[in-house]
Coordinates of C-alpha atoms in Angstrom, one line a residue:
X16 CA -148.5 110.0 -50.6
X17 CA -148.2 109.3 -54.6
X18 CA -149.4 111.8 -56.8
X19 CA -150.8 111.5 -60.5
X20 CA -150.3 110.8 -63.1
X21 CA -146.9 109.4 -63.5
X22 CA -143.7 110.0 -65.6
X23 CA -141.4 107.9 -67.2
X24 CA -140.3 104.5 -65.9
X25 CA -138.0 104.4 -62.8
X26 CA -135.1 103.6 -64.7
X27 CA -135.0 106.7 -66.6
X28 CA -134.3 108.7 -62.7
X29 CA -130.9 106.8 -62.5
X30 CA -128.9 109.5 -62.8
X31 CA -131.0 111.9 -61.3
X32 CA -131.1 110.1 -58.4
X33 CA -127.5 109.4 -58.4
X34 CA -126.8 113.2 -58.7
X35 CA -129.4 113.3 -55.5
X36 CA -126.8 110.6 -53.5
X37 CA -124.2 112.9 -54.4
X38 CA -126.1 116.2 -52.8
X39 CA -126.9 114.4 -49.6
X40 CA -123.5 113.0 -49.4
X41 CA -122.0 116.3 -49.6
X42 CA -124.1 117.8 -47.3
X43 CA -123.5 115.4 -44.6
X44 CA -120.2 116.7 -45.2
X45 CA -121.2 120.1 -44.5
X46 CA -120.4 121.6 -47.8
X47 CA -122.4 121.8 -51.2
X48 CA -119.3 123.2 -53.7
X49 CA -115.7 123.2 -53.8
X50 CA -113.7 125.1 -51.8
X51 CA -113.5 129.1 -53.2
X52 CA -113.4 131.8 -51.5
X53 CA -112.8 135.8 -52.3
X54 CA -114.8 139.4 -51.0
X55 CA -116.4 142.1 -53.0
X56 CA -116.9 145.2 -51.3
X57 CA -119.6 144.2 -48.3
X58 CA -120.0 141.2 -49.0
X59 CA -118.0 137.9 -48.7
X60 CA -118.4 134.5 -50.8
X61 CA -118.4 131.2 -49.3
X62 CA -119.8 127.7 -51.2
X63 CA -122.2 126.2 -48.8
X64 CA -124.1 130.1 -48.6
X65 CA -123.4 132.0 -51.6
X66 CA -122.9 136.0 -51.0
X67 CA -123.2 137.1 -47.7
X68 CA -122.2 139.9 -45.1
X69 CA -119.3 140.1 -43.6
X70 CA -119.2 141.6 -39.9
X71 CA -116.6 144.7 -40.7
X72 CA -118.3 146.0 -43.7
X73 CA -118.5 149.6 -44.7
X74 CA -121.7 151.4 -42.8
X75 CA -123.3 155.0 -43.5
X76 CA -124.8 156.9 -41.3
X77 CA -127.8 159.1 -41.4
X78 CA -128.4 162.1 -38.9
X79 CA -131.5 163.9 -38.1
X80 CA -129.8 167.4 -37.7
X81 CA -128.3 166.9 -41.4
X82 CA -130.0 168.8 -44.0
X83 CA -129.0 166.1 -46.3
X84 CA -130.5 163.5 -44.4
X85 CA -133.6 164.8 -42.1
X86 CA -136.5 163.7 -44.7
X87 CA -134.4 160.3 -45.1
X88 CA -134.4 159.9 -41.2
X89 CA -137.7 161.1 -40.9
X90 CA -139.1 158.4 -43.4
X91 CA -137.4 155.5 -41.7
X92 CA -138.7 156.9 -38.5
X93 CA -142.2 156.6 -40.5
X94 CA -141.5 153.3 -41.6
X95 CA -140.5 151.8 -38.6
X96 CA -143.2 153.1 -36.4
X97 CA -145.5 151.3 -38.7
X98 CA -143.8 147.9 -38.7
X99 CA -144.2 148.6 -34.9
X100 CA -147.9 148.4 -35.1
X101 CA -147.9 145.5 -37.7
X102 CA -145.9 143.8 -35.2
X103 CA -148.3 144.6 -32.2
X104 CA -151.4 144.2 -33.9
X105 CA -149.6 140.7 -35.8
X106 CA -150.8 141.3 -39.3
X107 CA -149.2 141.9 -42.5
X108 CA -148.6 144.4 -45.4
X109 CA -147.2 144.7 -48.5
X110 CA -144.2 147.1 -49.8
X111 CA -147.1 148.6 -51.9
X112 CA -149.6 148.9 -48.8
X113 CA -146.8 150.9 -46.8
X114 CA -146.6 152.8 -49.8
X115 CA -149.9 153.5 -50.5
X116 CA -150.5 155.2 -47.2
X117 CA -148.6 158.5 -48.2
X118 CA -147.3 157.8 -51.9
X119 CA -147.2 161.9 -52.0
X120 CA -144.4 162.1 -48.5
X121 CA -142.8 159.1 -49.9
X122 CA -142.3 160.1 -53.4
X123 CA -142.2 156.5 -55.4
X124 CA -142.2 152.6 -54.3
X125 CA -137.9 152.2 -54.7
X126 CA -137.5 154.9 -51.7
X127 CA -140.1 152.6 -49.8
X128 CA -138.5 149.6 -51.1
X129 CA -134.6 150.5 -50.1
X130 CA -135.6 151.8 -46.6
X131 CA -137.2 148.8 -45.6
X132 CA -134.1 146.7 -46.8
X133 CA -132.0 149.2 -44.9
X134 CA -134.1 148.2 -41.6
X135 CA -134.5 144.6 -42.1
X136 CA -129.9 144.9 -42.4
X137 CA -129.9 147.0 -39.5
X138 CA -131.8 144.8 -37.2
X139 CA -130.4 142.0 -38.8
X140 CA -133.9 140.2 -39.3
X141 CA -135.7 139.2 -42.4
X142 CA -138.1 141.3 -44.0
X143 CA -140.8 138.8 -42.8
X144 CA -140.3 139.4 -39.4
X145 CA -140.8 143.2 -40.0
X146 CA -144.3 141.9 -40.8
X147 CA -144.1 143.5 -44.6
X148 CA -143.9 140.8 -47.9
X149 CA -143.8 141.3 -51.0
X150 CA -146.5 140.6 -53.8
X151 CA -145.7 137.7 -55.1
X152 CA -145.0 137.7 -59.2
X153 CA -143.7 133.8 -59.4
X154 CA -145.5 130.4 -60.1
X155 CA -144.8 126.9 -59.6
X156 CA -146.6 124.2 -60.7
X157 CA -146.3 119.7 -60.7
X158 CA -146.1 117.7 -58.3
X159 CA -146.5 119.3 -55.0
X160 CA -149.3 120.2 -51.9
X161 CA -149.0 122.3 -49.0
X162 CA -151.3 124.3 -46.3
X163 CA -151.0 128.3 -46.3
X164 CA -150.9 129.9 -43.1
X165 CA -154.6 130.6 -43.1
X166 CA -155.3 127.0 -43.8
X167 CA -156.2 127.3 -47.4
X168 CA -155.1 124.2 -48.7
X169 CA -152.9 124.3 -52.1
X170 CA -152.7 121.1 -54.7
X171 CA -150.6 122.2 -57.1
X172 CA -151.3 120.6 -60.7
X173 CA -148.9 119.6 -64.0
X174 CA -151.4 121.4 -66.4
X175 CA -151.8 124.6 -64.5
X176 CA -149.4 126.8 -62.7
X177 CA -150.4 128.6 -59.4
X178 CA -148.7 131.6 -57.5
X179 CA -146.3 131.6 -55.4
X180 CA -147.5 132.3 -51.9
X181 CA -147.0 136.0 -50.4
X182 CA -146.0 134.5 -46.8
X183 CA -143.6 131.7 -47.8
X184 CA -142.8 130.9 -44.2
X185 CA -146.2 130.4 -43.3
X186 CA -146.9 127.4 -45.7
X187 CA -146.9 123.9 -43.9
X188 CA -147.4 120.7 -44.6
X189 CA -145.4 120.6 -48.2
X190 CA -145.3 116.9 -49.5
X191 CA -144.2 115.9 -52.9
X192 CA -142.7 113.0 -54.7
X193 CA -140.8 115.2 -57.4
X194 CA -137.6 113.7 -58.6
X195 CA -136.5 116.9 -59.4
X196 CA -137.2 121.2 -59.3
X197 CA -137.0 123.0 -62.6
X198 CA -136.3 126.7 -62.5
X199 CA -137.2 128.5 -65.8
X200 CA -136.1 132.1 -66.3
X201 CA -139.0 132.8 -68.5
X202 CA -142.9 132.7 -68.2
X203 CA -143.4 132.4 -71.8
X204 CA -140.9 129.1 -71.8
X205 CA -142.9 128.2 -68.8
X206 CA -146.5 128.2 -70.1
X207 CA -144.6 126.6 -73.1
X208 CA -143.8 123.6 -71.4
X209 CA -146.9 123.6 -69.6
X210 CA -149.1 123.6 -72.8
X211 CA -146.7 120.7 -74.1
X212 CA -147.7 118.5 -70.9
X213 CA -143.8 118.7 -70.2
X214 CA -144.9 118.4 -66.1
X215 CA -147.2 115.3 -66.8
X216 CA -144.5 113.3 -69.0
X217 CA -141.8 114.4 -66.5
X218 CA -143.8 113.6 -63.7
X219 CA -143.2 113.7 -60.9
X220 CA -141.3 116.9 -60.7
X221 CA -142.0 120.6 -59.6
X222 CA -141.7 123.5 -62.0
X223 CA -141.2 127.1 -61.1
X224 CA -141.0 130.5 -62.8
X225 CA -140.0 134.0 -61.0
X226 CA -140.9 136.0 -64.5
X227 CA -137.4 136.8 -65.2
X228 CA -135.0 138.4 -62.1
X229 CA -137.1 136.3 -59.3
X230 CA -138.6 138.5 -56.1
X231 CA -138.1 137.8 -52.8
X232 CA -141.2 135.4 -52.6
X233 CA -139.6 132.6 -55.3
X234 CA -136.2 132.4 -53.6
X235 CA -138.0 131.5 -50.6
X236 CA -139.8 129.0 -51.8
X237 CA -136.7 127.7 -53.8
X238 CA -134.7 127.4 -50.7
X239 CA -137.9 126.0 -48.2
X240 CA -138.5 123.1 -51.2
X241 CA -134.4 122.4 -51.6
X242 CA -134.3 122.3 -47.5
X243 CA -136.8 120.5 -46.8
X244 CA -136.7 117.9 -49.8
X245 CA -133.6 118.4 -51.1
X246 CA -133.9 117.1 -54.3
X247 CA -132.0 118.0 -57.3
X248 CA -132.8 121.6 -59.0
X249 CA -131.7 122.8 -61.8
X250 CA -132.1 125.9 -64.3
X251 CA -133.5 126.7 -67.5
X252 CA -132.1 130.1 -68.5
X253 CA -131.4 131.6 -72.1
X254 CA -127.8 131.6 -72.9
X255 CA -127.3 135.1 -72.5
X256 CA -125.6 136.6 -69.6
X257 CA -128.9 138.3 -68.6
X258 CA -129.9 134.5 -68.0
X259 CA -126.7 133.3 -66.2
X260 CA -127.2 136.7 -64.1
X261 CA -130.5 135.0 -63.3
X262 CA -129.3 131.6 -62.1
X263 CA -126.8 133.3 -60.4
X264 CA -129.3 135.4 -58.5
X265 CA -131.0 131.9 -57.0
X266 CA -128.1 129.9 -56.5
X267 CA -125.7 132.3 -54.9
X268 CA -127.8 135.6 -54.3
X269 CA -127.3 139.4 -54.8
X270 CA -125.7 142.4 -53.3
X271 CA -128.8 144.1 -52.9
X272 CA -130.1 141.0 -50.4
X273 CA -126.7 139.6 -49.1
X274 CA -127.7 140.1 -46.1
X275 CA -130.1 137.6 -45.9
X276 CA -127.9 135.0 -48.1
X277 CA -128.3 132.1 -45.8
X278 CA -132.4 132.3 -46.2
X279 CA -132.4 132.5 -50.1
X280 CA -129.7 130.8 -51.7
X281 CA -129.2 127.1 -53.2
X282 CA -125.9 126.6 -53.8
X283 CA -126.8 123.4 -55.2
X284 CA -128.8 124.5 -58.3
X285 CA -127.1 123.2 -61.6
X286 CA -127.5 124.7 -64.9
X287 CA -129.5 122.4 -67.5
X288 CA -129.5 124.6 -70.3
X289 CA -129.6 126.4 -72.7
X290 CA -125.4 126.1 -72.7
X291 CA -123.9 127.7 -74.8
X292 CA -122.2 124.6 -76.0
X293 CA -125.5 123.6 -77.1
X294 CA -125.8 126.0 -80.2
X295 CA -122.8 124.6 -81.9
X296 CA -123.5 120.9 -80.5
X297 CA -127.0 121.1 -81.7
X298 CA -126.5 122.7 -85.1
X299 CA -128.3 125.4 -84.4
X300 CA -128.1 128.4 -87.4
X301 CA -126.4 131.4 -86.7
X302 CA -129.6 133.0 -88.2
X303 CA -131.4 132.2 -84.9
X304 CA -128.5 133.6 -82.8
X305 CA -128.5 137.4 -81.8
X306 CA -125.1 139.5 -81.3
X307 CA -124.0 140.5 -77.9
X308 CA -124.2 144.0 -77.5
X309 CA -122.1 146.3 -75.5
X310 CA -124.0 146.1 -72.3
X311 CA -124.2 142.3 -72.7
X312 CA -120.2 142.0 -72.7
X313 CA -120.0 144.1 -70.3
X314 CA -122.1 142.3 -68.2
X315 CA -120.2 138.7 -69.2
X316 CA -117.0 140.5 -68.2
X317 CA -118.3 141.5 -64.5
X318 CA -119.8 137.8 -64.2
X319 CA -116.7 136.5 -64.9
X320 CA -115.1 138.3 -62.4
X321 CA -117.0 137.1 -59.3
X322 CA -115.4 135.2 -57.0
X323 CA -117.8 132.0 -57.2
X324 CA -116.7 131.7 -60.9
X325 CA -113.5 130.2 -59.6
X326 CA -115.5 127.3 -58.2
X327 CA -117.3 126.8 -61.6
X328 CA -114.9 126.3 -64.3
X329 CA -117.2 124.3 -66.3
X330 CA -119.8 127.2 -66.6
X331 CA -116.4 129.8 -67.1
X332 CA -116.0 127.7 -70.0
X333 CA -119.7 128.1 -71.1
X334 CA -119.3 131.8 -71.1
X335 CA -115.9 132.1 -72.7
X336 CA -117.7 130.3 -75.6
X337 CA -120.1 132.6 -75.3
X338 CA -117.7 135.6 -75.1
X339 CA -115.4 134.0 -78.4
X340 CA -118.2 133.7 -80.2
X341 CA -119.7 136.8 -79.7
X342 CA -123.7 135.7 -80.2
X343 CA -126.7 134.9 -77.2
X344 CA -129.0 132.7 -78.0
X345 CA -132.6 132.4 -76.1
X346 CA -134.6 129.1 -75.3
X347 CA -136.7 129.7 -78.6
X348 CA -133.9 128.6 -80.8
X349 CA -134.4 125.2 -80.4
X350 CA -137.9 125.3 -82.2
X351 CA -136.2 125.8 -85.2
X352 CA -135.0 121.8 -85.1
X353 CA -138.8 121.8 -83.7
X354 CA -141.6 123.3 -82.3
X355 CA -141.6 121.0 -79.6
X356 CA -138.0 119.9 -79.1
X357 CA -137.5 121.8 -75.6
X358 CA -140.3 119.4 -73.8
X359 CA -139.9 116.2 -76.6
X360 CA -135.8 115.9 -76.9
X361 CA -133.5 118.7 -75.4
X362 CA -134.8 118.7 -71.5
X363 CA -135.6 114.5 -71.2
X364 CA -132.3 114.1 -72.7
X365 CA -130.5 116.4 -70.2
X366 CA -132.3 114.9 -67.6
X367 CA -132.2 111.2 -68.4
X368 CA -128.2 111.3 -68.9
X369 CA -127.1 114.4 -66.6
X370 CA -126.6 117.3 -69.2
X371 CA -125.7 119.8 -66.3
X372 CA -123.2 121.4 -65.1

């Protein structure tokens, strides 16, 4: 089914659809990266997943006849006989709901929050099938329709950006003609390149925020659109290593959620910008570029540690300019060559002649 209105002409896709041949070739193949491997404490890195579990990782334990741990086991006691019900009764609730229902016992949302991650990786399920989400903070907009579980029927637009659905698994239906998935880090850059129509002159694509460090709700639906299209997505992050933290998050996951690696993460994003490379390439003033501080090296160090750097030497690269020259730079720089050059020049540029590594 087409959608309107329409992009640019067919011939300025070449590439991205050559970078889309290239995807389904490798996966045929059964792998998305090259080879790399490594471990970091719990967890173990592999290409075509990202971080996930390993099977002899390091447990706790927590007794009910241990002072130290009674309220702790009495709370996930709490917690599960609750899901138990949900599950009965087949409804849903929110983190905040289960919260809500004796915020004074359980003290503040994170306790809530860590105990139901602790249950979903003891019983090895996801969270959804515990019956609990999470509120959605994301948004996606372009060129894309779906059904939600309760049949409410979703037609996403290029002007205007709608949330991210609460149950991501329940949404059905999902048809789209996008050419490609843009993830952008922030939702001021976002609504920037919504107001400059970048959706509609891009068309057809799909655009989607997570506000920053995405939640649970925009992985899913990150992962759903790359397996069930799997067309080419890329990132949009500053170039900072808050940002690459951030692509890092969607394309090969977290720690905190490795145990649900192979539902969330998209080894096949690509970052589009802002590279660092681009500052000095672009001529951007240093005037517009802001000194890393301590935390921010230290945060570049530990990134370029991880095993899946290995696999990336182009972005290692990146970041050791970054690191040599000492400075961050956000998306907003580039309106200093113009106030529109993100939507008019920098992103049709890297998308017409495959500025991504």
């Amino acid at each position: 089914m087409a959608f309107a209105p329409r992009g640019p002409e067919a011939s300025f896709f070449q590439v991205l659809d050559q970078h889309r041949a290239s995807l389904l070739v490798a996966l045929r193949k059964g792998g998305r990266e090259p080879a790399g491997g490594g471990t970091h404490l719990a967890t173990r890195f592999e290409d075509s997943v990202g971080l996930h579990m390993v099977s002899h990782c390091t447990t706790r334990k927590i007794k009910s006849d241990s002072p130290k741990s009674v309220k702790t086991f009495a709370l996930i006691l709490k917690i599960l006989s609750m899901i138990y019900k949900l599950v009965q009764s087949n409804i849903y609730a929110t983190k905040r709901d289960i919260y809500y229902t004796d915020s004074q016992l359980f003290g503040n949302q994170t306790v809530v929050d860590n105990i139901i991650n602790d249950i979903s990786c003891m019983l090895k399920v996801p969270r959804r099938s515990l019956h609990i989400l999470s509120t959605s903070k994301g948004l996606i907009a372009g060129n894309l329709r779906y059904i939600e579980e309760d049949g409410t029927k979703v037609n996403c637009a290029c002007t205007t950006a709608v949330a991210v659905p609460s149950n991501v698994q329940g949404i059905q239906n999902l048809i789209t003609d996008a050419k490609f998935l843009l993830i952008v880090e922030k939702d001021a850059t976002f609504q920037r390149l919504l107001d400059d129509s970048f959706c509609t002159k891009m068309s057809p694509c799909i655009m989607v925020t997570g506000k920053g460090v995405p939640d649970l709700n925009t992985r899913l639906l990150v992962k759903k659109l790359w397996d069930t299209f799997h067309i080419p997505i890329f990132t949009l992050v500053d170039a900072d290593p808050h940002g690459i933290e951030i692509m890092c998050i969607y394309k090969y996951g977290s720690m905190a959620m490795s145990f649900e690696a192979h539902n969330l993460t998209v080894p096949a994003i690509r970052w589009l910008g802002l590279l660092p490379s681009d500052i000095k390439r672009l001529n951007i003033p240093k005037g517009t570029l802001i000194p890393l501080t301590k935390q921010d090296q230290m945060k570049l160090d530990s990134i370029l540690k991880r095993p899946y750097i290995t696999c990336q030497p182009f972005w290692r690269k990146e970041m050791e300019i970054m690191a040599d020259s000492k400075m961050k730079a956000e998306i907003q720089a580039l309106t200093f060559l113009s106030s529109d050059y993100l939507s008019r020049v920098y992103l049709p540029n890297k998308l017409k002649f495959g500025g991504w590594i």
